[in-house]
Short mmCIF file of the N, C-alpha and C atoms (twelve columns), coordinates in Angstrom:
data_MODEL
# 
_entry.id   MODEL 
# 
loop_
_atom_site.group_PDB 
_atom_site.id 
_atom_site.type_symbol 
_atom_site.label_atom_id 
_atom_site.label_alt_id 
_atom_site.label_comp_id 
_atom_site.label_asym_id 
_atom_site.label_seq_id 
_atom_site.Cartn_x 
_atom_site.Cartn_y 
_atom_site.Cartn_z 
_atom_site.pdbx_PDB_model_num 
ATOM 1   N N  . MET A 1  121.296 120.763 108.125 1 
ATOM 2   C CA . MET A 1  120.187 119.922 108.471 1 
ATOM 3   C C  . MET A 1  118.963 120.243 107.627 1 
ATOM 4   N N  . THR A 2  118.900 121.406 107.026 1 
ATOM 5   C CA . THR A 2  117.720 121.767 106.245 1 
ATOM 6   C C  . THR A 2  117.792 121.255 104.822 1 
ATOM 7   N N  . ASP A 3  118.773 120.445 104.483 1 
ATOM 8   C CA . ASP A 3  118.872 119.877 103.149 1 
ATOM 9   C C  . ASP A 3  118.260 118.481 103.082 1 
ATOM 10  N N  . ALA A 4  117.505 118.110 104.090 1 
ATOM 11  C CA . ALA A 4  116.916 116.773 104.124 1 
ATOM 12  C C  . ALA A 4  115.898 116.622 103.004 1 
ATOM 13  N N  . THR A 5  115.844 115.444 102.446 1 
ATOM 14  C CA . THR A 5  114.842 115.131 101.442 1 
ATOM 15  C C  . THR A 5  113.762 114.328 102.131 1 
ATOM 16  N N  . CYS A 6  112.644 114.955 102.385 1 
ATOM 17  C CA . CYS A 6  111.564 114.308 103.105 1 
ATOM 18  C C  . CYS A 6  110.633 113.631 102.118 1 
ATOM 19  N N  . MET A 7  110.570 112.347 102.220 1 
ATOM 20  C CA . MET A 7  109.709 111.560 101.349 1 
ATOM 21  C C  . MET A 7  108.414 111.261 102.096 1 
ATOM 22  N N  . PRO A 8  107.302 111.205 101.370 1 
ATOM 23  C CA . PRO A 8  106.046 110.855 102.051 1 
ATOM 24  C C  . PRO A 8  106.143 109.459 102.656 1 
ATOM 25  N N  . LEU A 9  105.516 109.296 103.800 1 
ATOM 26  C CA . LEU A 9  105.516 107.987 104.439 1 
ATOM 27  C C  . LEU A 9  104.651 107.033 103.628 1 
ATOM 28  N N  . ARG A 10 105.147 105.846 103.434 1 
ATOM 29  C CA . ARG A 10 104.411 104.830 102.683 1 
ATOM 30  C C  . ARG A 10 103.491 104.068 103.628 1 
ATOM 31  N N  . THR A 11 102.660 103.250 103.057 1 
ATOM 32  C CA . THR A 11 101.797 102.420 103.894 1 
ATOM 33  C C  . THR A 11 102.665 101.448 104.684 1 
ATOM 34  N N  . ILE A 12 102.147 100.940 105.737 1 
ATOM 35  C CA . ILE A 12 102.924 100.103 106.655 1 
ATOM 36  C C  . ILE A 12 103.587 98.901  105.973 1 
ATOM 37  N N  . PRO A 13 102.906 98.118  105.129 1 
ATOM 38  C CA . PRO A 13 103.583 96.963  104.526 1 
ATOM 39  C C  . PRO A 13 104.774 97.343  103.652 1 
ATOM 40  N N  . GLU A 14 104.766 98.515  103.064 1 
ATOM 41  C CA . GLU A 14 105.845 98.919  102.167 1 
ATOM 42  C C  . GLU A 14 106.960 99.680  102.879 1 
ATOM 43  N N  . ARG A 15 106.774 99.978  104.146 1 
ATOM 44  C CA . ARG A 15 107.727 100.814 104.872 1 
ATOM 45  C C  . ARG A 15 109.100 100.163 104.925 1 
ATOM 46  N N  . GLU A 16 110.107 100.957 104.629 1 
ATOM 47  C CA . GLU A 16 111.475 100.452 104.671 1 
ATOM 48  C C  . GLU A 16 111.951 100.364 106.116 1 
ATOM 49  N N  . GLN A 17 112.767 99.395  106.388 1 
ATOM 50  C CA . GLN A 17 113.284 99.197  107.730 1 
ATOM 51  C C  . GLN A 17 114.769 99.551  107.771 1 
ATOM 52  N N  . ARG A 18 115.106 100.764 107.374 1 
ATOM 53  C CA . ARG A 18 116.499 101.210 107.411 1 
ATOM 54  C C  . ARG A 18 116.776 101.860 108.763 1 
ATOM 55  N N  . PRO A 19 117.925 101.588 109.344 1 
ATOM 56  C CA . PRO A 19 118.243 102.195 110.642 1 
ATOM 57  C C  . PRO A 19 118.353 103.710 110.576 1 
ATOM 58  N N  . ASP A 20 118.711 104.262 109.438 1 
ATOM 59  C CA . ASP A 20 118.881 105.707 109.343 1 
ATOM 60  C C  . ASP A 20 117.572 106.431 109.028 1 
ATOM 61  N N  . ARG A 21 116.485 105.707 108.824 1 
ATOM 62  C CA . ARG A 21 115.201 106.340 108.499 1 
ATOM 63  C C  . ARG A 21 114.745 107.247 109.631 1 
ATOM 64  N N  . PHE A 22 114.953 106.832 110.869 1 
ATOM 65  C CA . PHE A 22 114.566 107.646 112.016 1 
ATOM 66  C C  . PHE A 22 115.325 108.973 111.988 1 
ATOM 67  N N  . ALA A 23 116.604 108.927 111.695 1 
ATOM 68  C CA . ALA A 23 117.407 110.154 111.618 1 
ATOM 69  C C  . ALA A 23 116.915 111.043 110.483 1 
ATOM 70  N N  . GLU A 24 116.542 110.438 109.354 1 
ATOM 71  C CA . GLU A 24 116.004 111.222 108.237 1 
ATOM 72  C C  . GLU A 24 114.719 111.937 108.649 1 
ATOM 73  N N  . LEU A 25 113.880 111.245 109.390 1 
ATOM 74  C CA . LEU A 25 112.637 111.858 109.844 1 
ATOM 75  C C  . LEU A 25 112.899 112.983 110.843 1 
ATOM 76  N N  . LEU A 26 113.937 112.831 111.665 1 
ATOM 77  C CA . LEU A 26 114.317 113.919 112.568 1 
ATOM 78  C C  . LEU A 26 114.714 115.161 111.773 1 
ATOM 79  N N  . GLU A 27 115.429 114.956 110.672 1 
ATOM 80  C CA . GLU A 27 115.804 116.083 109.818 1 
ATOM 81  C C  . GLU A 27 114.567 116.732 109.217 1 
ATOM 82  N N  . CYS A 28 113.587 115.927 108.856 1 
ATOM 83  C CA . CYS A 28 112.334 116.471 108.321 1 
ATOM 84  C C  . CYS A 28 111.620 117.313 109.381 1 
ATOM 85  N N  . MET A 29 111.636 116.840 110.625 1 
ATOM 86  C CA . MET A 29 111.031 117.617 111.715 1 
ATOM 87  C C  . MET A 29 111.738 118.958 111.870 1 
ATOM 88  N N  . ALA A 30 113.059 118.949 111.749 1 
ATOM 89  C CA . ALA A 30 113.821 120.195 111.842 1 
ATOM 90  C C  . ALA A 30 113.436 121.131 110.695 1 
ATOM 91  N N  . ASP A 31 113.261 120.570 109.501 1 
ATOM 92  C CA . ASP A 31 112.844 121.382 108.359 1 
ATOM 93  C C  . ASP A 31 111.473 122.005 108.596 1 
ATOM 94  N N  . LEU A 32 110.551 121.218 109.143 1 
ATOM 95  C CA . LEU A 32 109.219 121.742 109.446 1 
ATOM 96  C C  . LEU A 32 109.285 122.854 110.488 1 
ATOM 97  N N  . LEU A 33 110.114 122.672 111.483 1 
ATOM 98  C CA . LEU A 33 110.264 123.689 112.517 1 
ATOM 99  C C  . LEU A 33 110.807 124.984 111.919 1 
ATOM 100 N N  . ILE A 34 111.813 124.879 111.077 1 
ATOM 101 C CA . ILE A 34 112.409 126.070 110.466 1 
ATOM 102 C C  . ILE A 34 111.401 126.770 109.560 1 
ATOM 103 N N  . GLU A 35 110.671 126.014 108.764 1 
ATOM 104 C CA . GLU A 35 109.690 126.629 107.867 1 
ATOM 105 C C  . GLU A 35 108.543 127.258 108.647 1 
ATOM 106 N N  . THR A 36 108.130 126.623 109.723 1 
ATOM 107 C CA . THR A 36 107.081 127.201 110.562 1 
ATOM 108 C C  . THR A 36 107.555 128.516 111.167 1 
ATOM 109 N N  . ARG A 37 108.808 128.556 111.595 1 
ATOM 110 C CA . ARG A 37 109.374 129.789 112.144 1 
ATOM 111 C C  . ARG A 37 109.389 130.893 111.085 1 
ATOM 112 N N  . ARG A 38 109.749 130.542 109.849 1 
ATOM 113 C CA . ARG A 38 109.745 131.527 108.755 1 
ATOM 114 C C  . ARG A 38 108.332 132.073 108.514 1 
ATOM 115 N N  . GLN A 39 107.357 131.177 108.560 1 
ATOM 116 C CA . GLN A 39 105.976 131.606 108.350 1 
ATOM 117 C C  . GLN A 39 105.516 132.537 109.470 1 
ATOM 118 N N  . ARG A 40 105.903 132.221 110.700 1 
ATOM 119 C CA . ARG A 40 105.533 133.085 111.829 1 
ATOM 120 C C  . ARG A 40 106.114 134.475 111.655 1 
ATOM 121 N N  . VAL A 41 107.369 134.542 111.211 1 
ATOM 122 C CA . VAL A 41 108.017 135.840 110.977 1 
ATOM 123 C C  . VAL A 41 107.309 136.587 109.844 1 
ATOM 124 N N  . ALA A 42 106.945 135.871 108.790 1 
ATOM 125 C CA . ALA A 42 106.244 136.501 107.669 1 
ATOM 126 C C  . ALA A 42 104.895 137.060 108.117 1 
ATOM 127 N N  . ILE A 43 104.194 136.304 108.942 1 
ATOM 128 C CA . ILE A 43 102.901 136.777 109.445 1 
ATOM 129 C C  . ILE A 43 103.101 137.988 110.353 1 
ATOM 130 N N  . ALA A 44 104.185 138.002 111.109 1 
ATOM 131 C CA . ALA A 44 104.459 139.119 112.024 1 
ATOM 132 C C  . ALA A 44 104.603 140.436 111.273 1 
ATOM 133 N N  . HIS A 45 105.023 140.380 110.021 1 
ATOM 134 C CA . HIS A 45 105.144 141.605 109.229 1 
ATOM 135 C C  . HIS A 45 103.783 142.230 108.938 1 
ATOM 136 N N  . HIS A 46 102.716 141.464 109.067 1 
ATOM 137 C CA . HIS A 46 101.364 141.958 108.847 1 
ATOM 138 C C  . HIS A 46 100.657 142.242 110.165 1 
ATOM 139 N N  . ARG A 47 101.424 142.344 111.203 1 
ATOM 140 C CA . ARG A 47 100.865 142.502 112.548 1 
ATOM 141 C C  . ARG A 47 100.038 143.776 112.703 1 
ATOM 142 N N  . ARG A 48 100.378 144.793 111.955 1 
ATOM 143 C CA . ARG A 48 99.648  146.057 112.080 1 
ATOM 144 C C  . ARG A 48 98.222  145.956 111.555 1 
ATOM 145 N N  . SER A 49 97.962  144.893 110.838 1 
ATOM 146 C CA . SER A 49 96.624  144.692 110.291 1 
ATOM 147 C C  . SER A 49 95.619  144.571 111.434 1 
ATOM 148 N N  . ASP A 50 94.464  145.171 111.243 1 
ATOM 149 C CA . ASP A 50 93.411  145.078 112.256 1 
ATOM 150 C C  . ASP A 50 92.569  143.816 112.081 1 
ATOM 151 N N  . ASP A 51 92.929  143.018 111.108 1 
ATOM 152 C CA . ASP A 51 92.180  141.794 110.835 1 
ATOM 153 C C  . ASP A 51 92.465  140.778 111.934 1 
ATOM 154 N N  . PRO A 52 91.445  140.343 112.659 1 
ATOM 155 C CA . PRO A 52 91.671  139.376 113.745 1 
ATOM 156 C C  . PRO A 52 92.192  138.031 113.237 1 
ATOM 157 N N  . ARG A 53 91.986  137.742 111.957 1 
ATOM 158 C CA . ARG A 53 92.488  136.484 111.407 1 
ATOM 159 C C  . ARG A 53 94.011  136.457 111.386 1 
ATOM 160 N N  . VAL A 54 94.638  137.628 111.246 1 
ATOM 161 C CA . VAL A 54 96.099  137.692 111.252 1 
ATOM 162 C C  . VAL A 54 96.621  137.324 112.635 1 
ATOM 163 N N  . ARG A 55 96.002  137.893 113.664 1 
ATOM 164 C CA . ARG A 55 96.415  137.563 115.033 1 
ATOM 165 C C  . ARG A 55 96.158  136.088 115.332 1 
ATOM 166 N N  . ASP A 56 95.023  135.581 114.871 1 
ATOM 167 C CA . ASP A 56 94.704  134.168 115.082 1 
ATOM 168 C C  . ASP A 56 95.715  133.273 114.369 1 
ATOM 169 N N  . ALA A 57 96.059  133.622 113.146 1 
ATOM 170 C CA . ALA A 57 97.045  132.838 112.389 1 
ATOM 171 C C  . ALA A 57 98.392  132.849 113.091 1 
ATOM 172 N N  . GLN A 58 98.789  134.019 113.591 1 
ATOM 173 C CA . GLN A 58 100.072 134.107 114.275 1 
ATOM 174 C C  . GLN A 58 100.081 133.254 115.545 1 
ATOM 175 N N  . THR A 59 98.998  133.266 116.272 1 
ATOM 176 C CA . THR A 59 98.898  132.448 117.485 1 
ATOM 177 C C  . THR A 59 98.984  130.969 117.149 1 
ATOM 178 N N  . ARG A 60 98.263  130.555 116.112 1 
ATOM 179 C CA . ARG A 60 98.248  129.143 115.734 1 
ATOM 180 C C  . ARG A 60 99.611  128.678 115.209 1 
ATOM 181 N N  . VAL A 61 100.260 129.518 114.428 1 
ATOM 182 C CA . VAL A 61 101.580 129.150 113.905 1 
ATOM 183 C C  . VAL A 61 102.590 129.075 115.041 1 
ATOM 184 N N  . ALA A 62 102.492 129.977 116.010 1 
ATOM 185 C CA . ALA A 62 103.395 129.929 117.165 1 
ATOM 186 C C  . ALA A 62 103.180 128.636 117.957 1 
ATOM 187 N N  . GLU A 63 101.911 128.214 118.119 1 
ATOM 188 C CA . GLU A 63 101.628 126.957 118.808 1 
ATOM 189 C C  . GLU A 63 102.178 125.770 118.021 1 
ATOM 190 N N  . LEU A 64 102.031 125.810 116.708 1 
ATOM 191 C CA . LEU A 64 102.559 124.747 115.864 1 
ATOM 192 C C  . LEU A 64 104.080 124.684 115.966 1 
ATOM 193 N N  . GLU A 65 104.710 125.846 115.972 1 
ATOM 194 C CA . GLU A 65 106.169 125.911 116.099 1 
ATOM 195 C C  . GLU A 65 106.623 125.282 117.419 1 
ATOM 196 N N  . ARG A 66 105.945 125.619 118.510 1 
ATOM 197 C CA . ARG A 66 106.289 125.031 119.809 1 
ATOM 198 C C  . ARG A 66 106.082 123.515 119.780 1 
ATOM 199 N N  . SER A 67 105.006 123.087 119.160 1 
ATOM 200 C CA . SER A 67 104.707 121.658 119.082 1 
ATOM 201 C C  . SER A 67 105.788 120.914 118.297 1 
ATOM 202 N N  . PHE A 68 106.190 121.453 117.142 1 
ATOM 203 C CA . PHE A 68 107.259 120.828 116.362 1 
ATOM 204 C C  . PHE A 68 108.555 120.779 117.168 1 
ATOM 205 N N  . GLY A 69 108.835 121.838 117.906 1 
ATOM 206 C CA . GLY A 69 110.036 121.865 118.736 1 
ATOM 207 C C  . GLY A 69 109.996 120.791 119.810 1 
ATOM 208 N N  . ASP A 70 108.839 120.659 120.468 1 
ATOM 209 C CA . ASP A 70 108.693 119.646 121.522 1 
ATOM 210 C C  . ASP A 70 108.807 118.233 120.961 1 
ATOM 211 N N  . VAL A 71 108.103 117.975 119.857 1 
ATOM 212 C CA . VAL A 71 108.135 116.639 119.249 1 
ATOM 213 C C  . VAL A 71 109.542 116.316 118.758 1 
ATOM 214 N N  . GLY A 72 110.187 117.289 118.118 1 
ATOM 215 C CA . GLY A 72 111.544 117.071 117.627 1 
ATOM 216 C C  . GLY A 72 112.523 116.768 118.748 1 
ATOM 217 N N  . ALA A 73 112.403 117.496 119.844 1 
ATOM 218 C CA . ALA A 73 113.296 117.259 120.987 1 
ATOM 219 C C  . ALA A 73 113.053 115.882 121.590 1 
ATOM 220 N N  . GLU A 74 111.792 115.496 121.722 1 
ATOM 221 C CA . GLU A 74 111.474 114.180 122.272 1 
ATOM 222 C C  . GLU A 74 111.951 113.072 121.342 1 
ATOM 223 N N  . ALA A 75 111.751 113.247 120.044 1 
ATOM 224 C CA . ALA A 75 112.198 112.244 119.071 1 
ATOM 225 C C  . ALA A 75 113.722 112.119 119.076 1 
ATOM 226 N N  . ALA A 76 114.417 113.238 119.213 1 
ATOM 227 C CA . ALA A 76 115.880 113.192 119.268 1 
ATOM 228 C C  . ALA A 76 116.348 112.426 120.499 1 
ATOM 229 N N  . THR A 77 115.654 112.599 121.607 1 
ATOM 230 C CA . THR A 77 115.990 111.861 122.827 1 
ATOM 231 C C  . THR A 77 115.781 110.366 122.625 1 
ATOM 232 N N  . VAL A 78 114.652 110.004 122.017 1 
ATOM 233 C CA . VAL A 78 114.376 108.593 121.743 1 
ATOM 234 C C  . VAL A 78 115.446 108.025 120.811 1 
ATOM 235 N N  . HIS A 79 115.799 108.778 119.788 1 
ATOM 236 C CA . HIS A 79 116.823 108.326 118.840 1 
ATOM 237 C C  . HIS A 79 118.143 108.068 119.562 1 
ATOM 238 N N  . GLN A 80 118.501 108.962 120.454 1 
ATOM 239 C CA . GLN A 80 119.752 108.810 121.198 1 
ATOM 240 C C  . GLN A 80 119.715 107.557 122.079 1 
ATOM 241 N N  . VAL A 81 118.600 107.316 122.722 1 
ATOM 242 C CA . VAL A 81 118.459 106.125 123.567 1 
ATOM 243 C C  . VAL A 81 118.543 104.866 122.709 1 
ATOM 244 N N  . LEU A 82 117.854 104.867 121.568 1 
ATOM 245 C CA . LEU A 82 117.896 103.689 120.686 1 
ATOM 246 C C  . LEU A 82 119.308 103.420 120.180 1 
ATOM 247 N N  . GLN A 83 120.059 104.469 119.899 1 
ATOM 248 C CA . GLN A 83 121.442 104.278 119.474 1 
ATOM 249 C C  . GLN A 83 122.274 103.704 120.624 1 
ATOM 250 N N  . HIS A 84 122.000 104.198 121.809 1 
ATOM 251 C CA . HIS A 84 122.759 103.744 122.983 1 
ATOM 252 C C  . HIS A 84 122.563 102.245 123.239 1 
ATOM 253 N N  . VAL A 85 121.345 101.782 123.055 1 
ATOM 254 C CA . VAL A 85 121.082 100.361 123.284 1 
ATOM 255 C C  . VAL A 85 121.253 99.554  121.987 1 
ATOM 256 N N  . ARG A 86 121.753 100.236 120.955 1 
ATOM 257 C CA . ARG A 86 122.107 99.612  119.668 1 
ATOM 258 C C  . ARG A 86 120.927 98.954  118.952 1 
ATOM 259 N N  . LEU A 87 119.769 99.619  119.056 1 
ATOM 260 C CA . LEU A 87 118.598 99.130  118.320 1 
ATOM 261 C C  . LEU A 87 118.521 99.754  116.932 1 
ATOM 262 N N  . ILE A 88 119.261 100.846 116.738 1 
ATOM 263 C CA . ILE A 88 119.351 101.444 115.391 1 
ATOM 264 C C  . ILE A 88 120.799 101.758 115.109 1 
# 
């Protein structure tokens, strides 16, 4: 799933209407979640630092990681429902 090619979103008039685009975006969300997790682990290696910015960065990255996880899970649920009703 981490081999997704995430393309920047185009403006609304140019947006492609492919049924698999939603699935591609879900893969991009998974990639973001994995990279955020890697960054959190990298920051954790500097945990011994007395710099409060390190602790703040770790807290913010952990919140971002949770947010990506929540959004990804909700989007996957929506995708499943749309497939069930054959809208994609």
